[in-house]
Amino acid sequence: MLLTLEVDNIAIIEAMALQLEGGFTVLSGETGAGKSILIEAINALIGGRTSRELVRTGTDRATVQGLFLLPPHFDFNFDSFGIPQNEDGTLLLERSFTDTGRSTCRINGLLTTVAVLKTVGERLLAIHGQHDNQSLLKEETHIDLLDAYGGPELQKTKQTYTDVYLECRRLKALWRETSGSERERKRQIDNLKFQLDELKKAALK
């Protein structure tokens, strides 16, 4: 759930802070009032494309921040990206972009990439336009929806599995790193056998 949205220097908006509550929210106004600009800002916040034309005239940088309350079923391994987590279950996304096309992304204050921001953002929000496909039609979201339907008990089991799976991958990577390739192992074995034969032939006493 989006709790707070702050927009600075985007199009005609100089500075704006929007507080949202639970339930249904409607943004209304005449054509040109700025409704679509808010959608553009939110889209940028969740990793969508930005345009230098969005930066307010007379400024060189635009920024949008959003504070979210994470849903109970939210599935993302923050630790693997080194992203700190808030104890109150909130998540702060921030994106800045300049009139030269450069973009900066942060999650809970930590610098990250647009790709990571998009991965997180698409799980928090779904923006449906007139000609957009809904997230229900995206096959990659089906497993998350099914898991969410399973309730807290399934989420707990899934988290346990995820932890074990990640640890297994870590150990496999460590094993590969320490054991080397099959070719290298054979080379070492042949070398040791040769050295052992040389020592036997020398008949040292």
Short mmCIF file of N, CA and C in Angstrom, two decimals, residues 25-188:
data_model
loop_
_atom_site.label_atom_id
_atom_site.label_comp_id
_atom_site.label_asym_id
_atom_site.label_seq_id
_atom_site.Cartn_x
_atom_site.Cartn_y
_atom_site.Cartn_z
N THR A 25 -9.28 5.58 -3.44
CA THR A 25 -8.91 6.98 -3.60
C THR A 25 -9.11 7.40 -5.05
N VAL A 26 -9.71 8.56 -5.24
CA VAL A 26 -9.95 9.08 -6.59
C VAL A 26 -9.24 10.42 -6.74
N LEU A 27 -8.49 10.56 -7.83
CA LEU A 27 -7.88 11.84 -8.18
C LEU A 27 -8.64 12.38 -9.38
N SER A 28 -9.30 13.49 -9.21
CA SER A 28 -10.12 14.04 -10.30
C SER A 28 -9.69 15.47 -10.61
N GLY A 29 -10.07 15.93 -11.78
CA GLY A 29 -9.74 17.30 -12.17
C GLY A 29 -9.88 17.47 -13.66
N GLU A 30 -9.84 18.71 -14.10
CA GLU A 30 -9.99 19.00 -15.52
C GLU A 30 -8.76 18.56 -16.29
N THR A 31 -8.90 18.49 -17.58
CA THR A 31 -7.77 18.17 -18.45
C THR A 31 -6.65 19.20 -18.26
N GLY A 32 -5.44 18.70 -18.01
CA GLY A 32 -4.31 19.59 -17.78
C GLY A 32 -4.07 19.91 -16.32
N ALA A 33 -4.89 19.34 -15.43
CA ALA A 33 -4.72 19.62 -14.00
C ALA A 33 -3.49 18.93 -13.41
N GLY A 34 -3.03 17.87 -14.09
CA GLY A 34 -1.82 17.20 -13.60
C GLY A 34 -2.02 15.76 -13.17
N LYS A 35 -3.18 15.17 -13.46
CA LYS A 35 -3.44 13.79 -13.05
C LYS A 35 -2.45 12.82 -13.69
N SER A 36 -2.25 12.98 -14.99
CA SER A 36 -1.35 12.06 -15.69
C SER A 36 0.11 12.24 -15.24
N ILE A 37 0.45 13.43 -14.76
CA ILE A 37 1.80 13.67 -14.27
C ILE A 37 2.07 12.83 -13.03
N LEU A 38 1.07 12.71 -12.18
CA LEU A 38 1.22 11.87 -10.99
C LEU A 38 1.44 10.41 -11.38
N ILE A 39 0.72 9.96 -12.41
CA ILE A 39 0.90 8.59 -12.88
C ILE A 39 2.30 8.41 -13.45
N GLU A 40 2.78 9.42 -14.18
CA GLU A 40 4.14 9.38 -14.72
C GLU A 40 5.16 9.30 -13.58
N ALA A 41 4.90 10.06 -12.53
CA ALA A 41 5.82 10.07 -11.38
C ALA A 41 5.83 8.71 -10.69
N ILE A 42 4.66 8.13 -10.49
CA ILE A 42 4.57 6.81 -9.85
C ILE A 42 5.22 5.76 -10.72
N ASN A 43 5.01 5.86 -12.02
CA ASN A 43 5.62 4.91 -12.95
C ASN A 43 7.15 4.98 -12.88
N ALA A 44 7.68 6.19 -12.76
CA ALA A 44 9.13 6.35 -12.62
C ALA A 44 9.61 5.75 -11.30
N LEU A 45 8.80 5.90 -10.26
CA LEU A 45 9.15 5.40 -8.93
C LEU A 45 9.30 3.89 -8.90
N ILE A 46 8.53 3.18 -9.72
CA ILE A 46 8.59 1.72 -9.72
C ILE A 46 9.43 1.19 -10.89
N GLY A 47 10.33 2.02 -11.38
CA GLY A 47 11.30 1.55 -12.36
C GLY A 47 10.92 1.72 -13.81
N GLY A 48 9.85 2.47 -14.09
CA GLY A 48 9.45 2.71 -15.47
C GLY A 48 10.38 3.68 -16.18
N ARG A 49 10.14 3.86 -17.45
CA ARG A 49 10.99 4.76 -18.22
C ARG A 49 10.74 6.21 -17.83
N THR A 50 11.81 6.98 -17.88
CA THR A 50 11.70 8.42 -17.61
C THR A 50 12.14 9.19 -18.86
N SER A 51 11.75 10.44 -18.90
CA SER A 51 12.12 11.30 -20.01
C SER A 51 12.65 12.61 -19.46
N ARG A 52 13.67 13.14 -20.12
CA ARG A 52 14.22 14.41 -19.66
C ARG A 52 13.19 15.53 -19.76
N GLU A 53 12.17 15.32 -20.63
CA GLU A 53 11.11 16.33 -20.75
C GLU A 53 10.26 16.42 -19.48
N LEU A 54 10.33 15.40 -18.62
CA LEU A 54 9.56 15.42 -17.38
C LEU A 54 10.17 16.37 -16.34
N VAL A 55 11.45 16.68 -16.50
CA VAL A 55 12.10 17.58 -15.54
C VAL A 55 11.55 18.99 -15.72
N ARG A 56 11.11 19.58 -14.62
CA ARG A 56 10.47 20.89 -14.66
C ARG A 56 11.38 21.95 -15.28
N THR A 57 10.82 22.76 -16.14
CA THR A 57 11.59 23.82 -16.80
C THR A 57 12.24 24.75 -15.77
N GLY A 58 13.53 25.02 -15.97
CA GLY A 58 14.25 25.89 -15.05
C GLY A 58 14.99 25.13 -13.97
N THR A 59 14.83 23.80 -13.93
CA THR A 59 15.55 22.97 -12.96
C THR A 59 16.32 21.90 -13.72
N ASP A 60 17.25 21.26 -13.02
CA ASP A 60 18.04 20.22 -13.69
C ASP A 60 17.82 18.83 -13.11
N ARG A 61 16.97 18.71 -12.08
CA ARG A 61 16.75 17.41 -11.45
C ARG A 61 15.31 17.29 -10.95
N ALA A 62 14.74 16.11 -11.16
CA ALA A 62 13.40 15.80 -10.64
C ALA A 62 13.51 14.60 -9.70
N THR A 63 12.67 14.59 -8.67
CA THR A 63 12.72 13.51 -7.68
C THR A 63 11.31 13.07 -7.31
N VAL A 64 11.16 11.76 -7.13
CA VAL A 64 9.89 11.23 -6.63
C VAL A 64 10.21 10.19 -5.56
N GLN A 65 9.49 10.28 -4.43
CA GLN A 65 9.66 9.34 -3.33
C GLN A 65 8.31 8.74 -2.97
N GLY A 66 8.34 7.48 -2.59
CA GLY A 66 7.11 6.81 -2.16
C GLY A 66 7.38 5.92 -0.97
N LEU A 67 6.55 6.08 0.06
CA LEU A 67 6.65 5.22 1.25
C LEU A 67 5.53 4.19 1.19
N PHE A 68 5.91 2.92 1.22
CA PHE A 68 4.95 1.83 1.08
C PHE A 68 4.86 1.02 2.38
N LEU A 69 3.70 0.47 2.63
CA LEU A 69 3.54 -0.52 3.69
C LEU A 69 3.50 -1.88 2.99
N LEU A 70 4.48 -2.72 3.31
CA LEU A 70 4.60 -3.99 2.61
C LEU A 70 3.45 -4.93 2.97
N PRO A 71 2.89 -5.61 1.98
CA PRO A 71 1.83 -6.59 2.25
C PRO A 71 2.42 -7.82 2.94
N PRO A 72 1.60 -8.58 3.67
CA PRO A 72 2.11 -9.76 4.40
C PRO A 72 2.77 -10.79 3.49
N HIS A 73 2.29 -10.90 2.26
CA HIS A 73 2.80 -11.94 1.36
C HIS A 73 3.94 -11.44 0.47
N PHE A 74 4.47 -10.25 0.76
CA PHE A 74 5.49 -9.69 -0.12
C PHE A 74 6.73 -10.57 -0.13
N ASP A 75 7.13 -11.02 -1.32
CA ASP A 75 8.21 -11.98 -1.46
C ASP A 75 9.38 -11.35 -2.22
N PHE A 76 10.39 -10.94 -1.47
CA PHE A 76 11.59 -10.39 -2.09
C PHE A 76 12.75 -10.58 -1.12
N ASN A 77 13.85 -11.11 -1.62
CA ASN A 77 15.02 -11.37 -0.78
C ASN A 77 15.89 -10.11 -0.69
N PHE A 78 15.53 -9.22 0.25
CA PHE A 78 16.27 -7.96 0.42
C PHE A 78 17.73 -8.21 0.80
N ASP A 79 17.97 -9.26 1.61
CA ASP A 79 19.32 -9.52 2.10
C ASP A 79 20.30 -9.78 0.96
N SER A 80 19.83 -10.45 -0.10
CA SER A 80 20.74 -10.77 -1.20
C SER A 80 21.24 -9.52 -1.92
N PHE A 81 20.52 -8.41 -1.78
CA PHE A 81 20.94 -7.15 -2.38
C PHE A 81 21.51 -6.18 -1.35
N GLY A 82 21.60 -6.62 -0.10
CA GLY A 82 22.13 -5.78 0.97
C GLY A 82 21.23 -4.62 1.34
N ILE A 83 19.94 -4.74 1.04
CA ILE A 83 18.99 -3.66 1.32
C ILE A 83 18.49 -3.77 2.76
N PRO A 84 18.66 -2.73 3.58
CA PRO A 84 18.17 -2.79 4.96
C PRO A 84 16.64 -2.78 5.00
N GLN A 85 16.08 -3.45 5.99
CA GLN A 85 14.63 -3.52 6.13
C GLN A 85 14.18 -2.74 7.37
N ASN A 86 13.04 -2.08 7.24
CA ASN A 86 12.50 -1.30 8.35
C ASN A 86 11.66 -2.20 9.25
N GLU A 87 11.80 -2.02 10.56
CA GLU A 87 11.08 -2.86 11.51
C GLU A 87 9.57 -2.66 11.45
N ASP A 88 9.13 -1.47 10.99
CA ASP A 88 7.69 -1.21 10.94
C ASP A 88 7.03 -1.74 9.66
N GLY A 89 7.81 -2.46 8.84
CA GLY A 89 7.23 -3.05 7.64
C GLY A 89 7.03 -2.09 6.48
N THR A 90 7.66 -0.92 6.55
CA THR A 90 7.54 0.05 5.46
C THR A 90 8.75 -0.06 4.53
N LEU A 91 8.59 0.48 3.35
CA LEU A 91 9.66 0.46 2.36
C LEU A 91 9.66 1.80 1.64
N LEU A 92 10.83 2.44 1.59
CA LEU A 92 10.95 3.75 0.95
C LEU A 92 11.67 3.61 -0.38
N LEU A 93 10.98 3.99 -1.45
CA LEU A 93 11.57 4.00 -2.78
C LEU A 93 11.82 5.45 -3.18
N GLU A 94 12.94 5.68 -3.87
CA GLU A 94 13.26 7.03 -4.33
C GLU A 94 13.95 6.96 -5.69
N ARG A 95 13.56 7.88 -6.55
CA ARG A 95 14.22 7.96 -7.85
C ARG A 95 14.38 9.41 -8.26
N SER A 96 15.58 9.73 -8.68
CA SER A 96 15.88 11.07 -9.19
C SER A 96 16.38 10.92 -10.62
N PHE A 97 16.03 11.88 -11.46
CA PHE A 97 16.55 11.87 -12.83
C PHE A 97 16.77 13.31 -13.28
N THR A 98 17.76 13.48 -14.14
CA THR A 98 18.19 14.82 -14.53
C THR A 98 17.78 15.14 -15.96
N ASP A 99 17.99 16.40 -16.32
CA ASP A 99 17.66 16.81 -17.68
C ASP A 99 18.68 16.31 -18.70
N THR A 100 19.73 15.64 -18.21
CA THR A 100 20.70 15.02 -19.12
C THR A 100 20.42 13.53 -19.31
N GLY A 101 19.41 13.03 -18.61
CA GLY A 101 19.02 11.63 -18.78
C GLY A 101 19.57 10.69 -17.72
N ARG A 102 20.38 11.19 -16.78
CA ARG A 102 20.93 10.33 -15.73
C ARG A 102 19.89 10.06 -14.66
N SER A 103 19.96 8.85 -14.09
CA SER A 103 18.95 8.44 -13.11
C SER A 103 19.63 7.84 -11.89
N THR A 104 19.09 8.11 -10.69
CA THR A 104 19.60 7.56 -9.44
C THR A 104 18.44 6.91 -8.68
N CYS A 105 18.66 5.68 -8.21
CA CYS A 105 17.61 4.95 -7.51
C CYS A 105 18.07 4.55 -6.12
N ARG A 106 17.14 4.60 -5.17
CA ARG A 106 17.43 4.17 -3.80
C ARG A 106 16.26 3.39 -3.23
N ILE A 107 16.59 2.37 -2.44
CA ILE A 107 15.58 1.62 -1.69
C ILE A 107 16.00 1.65 -0.23
N ASN A 108 15.15 2.21 0.61
CA ASN A 108 15.47 2.41 2.03
C ASN A 108 16.83 3.10 2.21
N GLY A 109 17.09 4.07 1.33
CA GLY A 109 18.30 4.87 1.43
C GLY A 109 19.52 4.28 0.76
N LEU A 110 19.45 3.02 0.32
CA LEU A 110 20.59 2.36 -0.30
C LEU A 110 20.54 2.52 -1.82
N LEU A 111 21.65 2.94 -2.40
CA LEU A 111 21.73 3.06 -3.86
C LEU A 111 21.53 1.70 -4.52
N THR A 112 20.74 1.67 -5.57
CA THR A 112 20.49 0.43 -6.28
C THR A 112 20.31 0.72 -7.76
N THR A 113 20.05 -0.31 -8.53
CA THR A 113 19.87 -0.14 -9.97
C THR A 113 18.40 0.01 -10.33
N VAL A 114 18.15 0.48 -11.54
CA VAL A 114 16.78 0.60 -12.02
C VAL A 114 16.13 -0.78 -12.10
N ALA A 115 16.93 -1.79 -12.47
CA ALA A 115 16.40 -3.15 -12.61
C ALA A 115 15.88 -3.67 -11.27
N VAL A 116 16.64 -3.45 -10.19
CA VAL A 116 16.19 -3.89 -8.86
C VAL A 116 14.97 -3.09 -8.42
N LEU A 117 15.01 -1.78 -8.67
CA LEU A 117 13.87 -0.93 -8.32
C LEU A 117 12.61 -1.40 -9.04
N LYS A 118 12.76 -1.78 -10.30
CA LYS A 118 11.61 -2.25 -11.09
C LYS A 118 11.10 -3.58 -10.56
N THR A 119 12.00 -4.47 -10.19
CA THR A 119 11.60 -5.77 -9.65
C THR A 119 10.77 -5.61 -8.38
N VAL A 120 11.23 -4.71 -7.51
CA VAL A 120 10.49 -4.45 -6.27
C VAL A 120 9.19 -3.69 -6.57
N GLY A 121 9.31 -2.64 -7.38
CA GLY A 121 8.16 -1.77 -7.65
C GLY A 121 7.00 -2.48 -8.31
N GLU A 122 7.29 -3.39 -9.25
CA GLU A 122 6.21 -4.08 -9.94
C GLU A 122 5.44 -5.02 -9.03
N ARG A 123 6.07 -5.39 -7.91
CA ARG A 123 5.36 -6.25 -6.94
C ARG A 123 4.55 -5.42 -5.96
N LEU A 124 4.82 -4.12 -5.93
CA LEU A 124 4.09 -3.24 -5.02
C LEU A 124 2.89 -2.60 -5.69
N LEU A 125 3.05 -2.26 -6.97
CA LEU A 125 1.99 -1.53 -7.68
C LEU A 125 1.79 -2.10 -9.08
N ALA A 126 0.57 -2.02 -9.55
CA ALA A 126 0.27 -2.35 -10.94
C ALA A 126 -0.49 -1.17 -11.53
N ILE A 127 0.10 -0.57 -12.57
CA ILE A 127 -0.54 0.58 -13.23
C ILE A 127 -1.25 0.08 -14.48
N HIS A 128 -2.55 0.26 -14.54
CA HIS A 128 -3.34 -0.21 -15.67
C HIS A 128 -3.82 0.97 -16.49
N GLY A 129 -3.38 1.01 -17.73
CA GLY A 129 -3.84 2.04 -18.63
C GLY A 129 -4.88 1.49 -19.58
N GLN A 130 -5.33 2.34 -20.48
CA GLN A 130 -6.37 1.97 -21.42
C GLN A 130 -5.99 0.77 -22.27
N HIS A 131 -4.72 0.70 -22.65
CA HIS A 131 -4.30 -0.35 -23.57
C HIS A 131 -3.25 -1.28 -22.96
N ASP A 132 -3.14 -1.25 -21.64
CA ASP A 132 -2.15 -2.11 -20.97
C ASP A 132 -2.77 -3.44 -20.58
N ASN A 133 -1.93 -4.49 -20.61
CA ASN A 133 -2.37 -5.79 -20.09
C ASN A 133 -2.29 -5.76 -18.58
N GLN A 134 -3.26 -6.35 -17.92
CA GLN A 134 -3.25 -6.40 -16.47
C GLN A 134 -2.25 -7.44 -15.99
N SER A 135 -1.81 -7.29 -14.73
CA SER A 135 -0.82 -8.20 -14.19
C SER A 135 -1.32 -9.64 -14.14
N LEU A 136 -2.65 -9.83 -14.12
CA LEU A 136 -3.20 -11.18 -14.13
C LEU A 136 -2.83 -11.93 -15.40
N LEU A 137 -2.53 -11.20 -16.46
CA LEU A 137 -2.19 -11.83 -17.73
C LEU A 137 -0.70 -12.12 -17.85
N LYS A 138 0.09 -11.68 -16.86
CA LYS A 138 1.53 -11.92 -16.87
C LYS A 138 1.80 -13.24 -16.15
N GLU A 139 2.32 -14.21 -16.86
CA GLU A 139 2.53 -15.54 -16.29
C GLU A 139 3.48 -15.51 -15.09
N GLU A 140 4.46 -14.59 -15.11
CA GLU A 140 5.43 -14.56 -14.02
C GLU A 140 4.81 -14.13 -12.69
N THR A 141 3.61 -13.56 -12.72
CA THR A 141 2.97 -13.15 -11.46
C THR A 141 2.05 -14.22 -10.90
N HIS A 142 1.75 -15.25 -11.69
CA HIS A 142 0.78 -16.26 -11.26
C HIS A 142 1.20 -17.00 -10.00
N ILE A 143 2.49 -17.35 -9.92
CA ILE A 143 2.95 -18.11 -8.76
C ILE A 143 2.84 -17.29 -7.48
N ASP A 144 3.10 -15.97 -7.57
CA ASP A 144 2.97 -15.11 -6.39
C ASP A 144 1.52 -15.00 -5.93
N LEU A 145 0.61 -14.90 -6.89
CA LEU A 145 -0.81 -14.82 -6.55
C LEU A 145 -1.28 -16.12 -5.89
N LEU A 146 -0.82 -17.24 -6.43
CA LEU A 146 -1.20 -18.54 -5.86
C LEU A 146 -0.64 -18.70 -4.45
N ASP A 147 0.61 -18.29 -4.26
CA ASP A 147 1.22 -18.38 -2.93
C ASP A 147 0.49 -17.49 -1.93
N ALA A 148 0.10 -16.29 -2.37
CA ALA A 148 -0.62 -15.38 -1.49
C ALA A 148 -1.96 -15.97 -1.07
N TYR A 149 -2.60 -16.69 -1.98
CA TYR A 149 -3.88 -17.32 -1.67
C TYR A 149 -3.72 -18.42 -0.61
N GLY A 150 -2.51 -18.99 -0.54
CA GLY A 150 -2.26 -20.06 0.43
C GLY A 150 -2.26 -19.62 1.87
N GLY A 151 -2.13 -18.31 2.13
CA GLY A 151 -2.20 -17.81 3.49
C GLY A 151 -0.87 -17.84 4.24
N PRO A 152 -0.89 -17.41 5.51
CA PRO A 152 0.34 -17.27 6.31
C PRO A 152 1.12 -18.57 6.47
N GLU A 153 0.40 -19.70 6.62
CA GLU A 153 1.10 -20.98 6.84
C GLU A 153 1.95 -21.35 5.63
N LEU A 154 1.39 -21.14 4.44
CA LEU A 154 2.15 -21.43 3.22
C LEU A 154 3.32 -20.46 3.08
N GLN A 155 3.11 -19.19 3.45
CA GLN A 155 4.19 -18.21 3.37
C GLN A 155 5.35 -18.58 4.27
N LYS A 156 5.02 -19.11 5.45
CA LYS A 156 6.06 -19.53 6.39
C LYS A 156 6.85 -20.70 5.82
N THR A 157 6.14 -21.67 5.23
CA THR A 157 6.79 -22.82 4.63
C THR A 157 7.66 -22.39 3.44
N LYS A 158 7.12 -21.46 2.64
CA LYS A 158 7.86 -20.98 1.48
C LYS A 158 9.13 -20.27 1.90
N GLN A 159 9.06 -19.48 2.96
CA GLN A 159 10.24 -18.75 3.43
C GLN A 159 11.30 -19.72 3.92
N THR A 160 10.87 -20.79 4.63
CA THR A 160 11.81 -21.81 5.10
C THR A 160 12.50 -22.47 3.91
N TYR A 161 11.71 -22.81 2.90
CA TYR A 161 12.27 -23.42 1.69
C TYR A 161 13.25 -22.46 1.01
N THR A 162 12.87 -21.19 0.90
CA THR A 162 13.72 -20.21 0.24
C THR A 162 15.07 -20.09 0.95
N ASP A 163 15.04 -20.06 2.29
CA ASP A 163 16.28 -19.95 3.06
C ASP A 163 17.19 -21.15 2.81
N VAL A 164 16.59 -22.36 2.81
CA VAL A 164 17.38 -23.57 2.59
C VAL A 164 17.93 -23.60 1.16
N TYR A 165 17.10 -23.19 0.21
CA TYR A 165 17.51 -23.19 -1.20
C TYR A 165 18.69 -22.24 -1.43
N LEU A 166 18.61 -21.02 -0.85
CA LEU A 166 19.69 -20.05 -1.01
C LEU A 166 20.98 -20.55 -0.36
N GLU A 167 20.84 -21.22 0.80
CA GLU A 167 22.02 -21.76 1.47
C GLU A 167 22.64 -22.88 0.63
N CYS A 168 21.78 -23.68 0.01
CA CYS A 168 22.26 -24.76 -0.86
C CYS A 168 23.03 -24.19 -2.05
N ARG A 169 22.51 -23.13 -2.65
CA ARG A 169 23.19 -22.49 -3.78
C ARG A 169 24.54 -21.92 -3.34
N ARG A 170 24.56 -21.34 -2.13
CA ARG A 170 25.81 -20.76 -1.62
C ARG A 170 26.86 -21.85 -1.43
N LEU A 171 26.45 -22.99 -0.86
CA LEU A 171 27.39 -24.09 -0.61
C LEU A 171 27.87 -24.71 -1.92
N LYS A 172 26.97 -24.82 -2.91
CA LYS A 172 27.37 -25.36 -4.21
C LYS A 172 28.41 -24.46 -4.87
N ALA A 173 28.18 -23.15 -4.78
CA ALA A 173 29.13 -22.20 -5.36
C ALA A 173 30.48 -22.30 -4.66
N LEU A 174 30.44 -22.45 -3.32
CA LEU A 174 31.68 -22.59 -2.55
C LEU A 174 32.41 -23.87 -2.93
N TRP A 175 31.64 -24.97 -3.10
CA TRP A 175 32.23 -26.25 -3.49
C TRP A 175 32.91 -26.15 -4.86
N ARG A 176 32.22 -25.51 -5.82
CA ARG A 176 32.79 -25.36 -7.15
C ARG A 176 34.08 -24.53 -7.10
N GLU A 177 34.05 -23.50 -6.23
CA GLU A 177 35.20 -22.60 -6.14
C GLU A 177 36.41 -23.32 -5.56
N THR A 178 36.18 -24.17 -4.55
CA THR A 178 37.30 -24.83 -3.87
C THR A 178 37.77 -26.09 -4.60
N SER A 179 36.86 -26.75 -5.31
CA SER A 179 37.22 -28.02 -5.95
C SER A 179 37.80 -27.82 -7.35
N GLY A 180 37.51 -26.69 -7.97
CA GLY A 180 38.01 -26.43 -9.31
C GLY A 180 37.27 -27.26 -10.35
N SER A 181 37.77 -27.21 -11.58
CA SER A 181 37.12 -27.93 -12.67
C SER A 181 37.57 -29.38 -12.69
N GLU A 182 36.81 -30.24 -13.38
CA GLU A 182 37.15 -31.65 -13.53
C GLU A 182 38.51 -31.82 -14.22
N ARG A 183 38.74 -30.99 -15.20
CA ARG A 183 40.00 -31.03 -15.94
C ARG A 183 41.18 -30.70 -15.02
N GLU A 184 41.00 -29.70 -14.17
CA GLU A 184 42.06 -29.30 -13.26
C GLU A 184 42.33 -30.41 -12.23
N ARG A 185 41.26 -31.06 -11.74
CA ARG A 185 41.43 -32.15 -10.77
C ARG A 185 42.24 -33.31 -11.39
N LYS A 186 41.91 -33.66 -12.65
CA LYS A 186 42.64 -34.74 -13.32
C LYS A 186 44.10 -34.38 -13.49
N ARG A 187 44.35 -33.12 -13.82
CA ARG A 187 45.75 -32.68 -13.99
C ARG A 187 46.53 -32.81 -12.70
N GLN A 188 45.87 -32.42 -11.59
CA GLN A 188 46.53 -32.50 -10.28
C GLN A 188 46.78 -33.96 -9.88
#
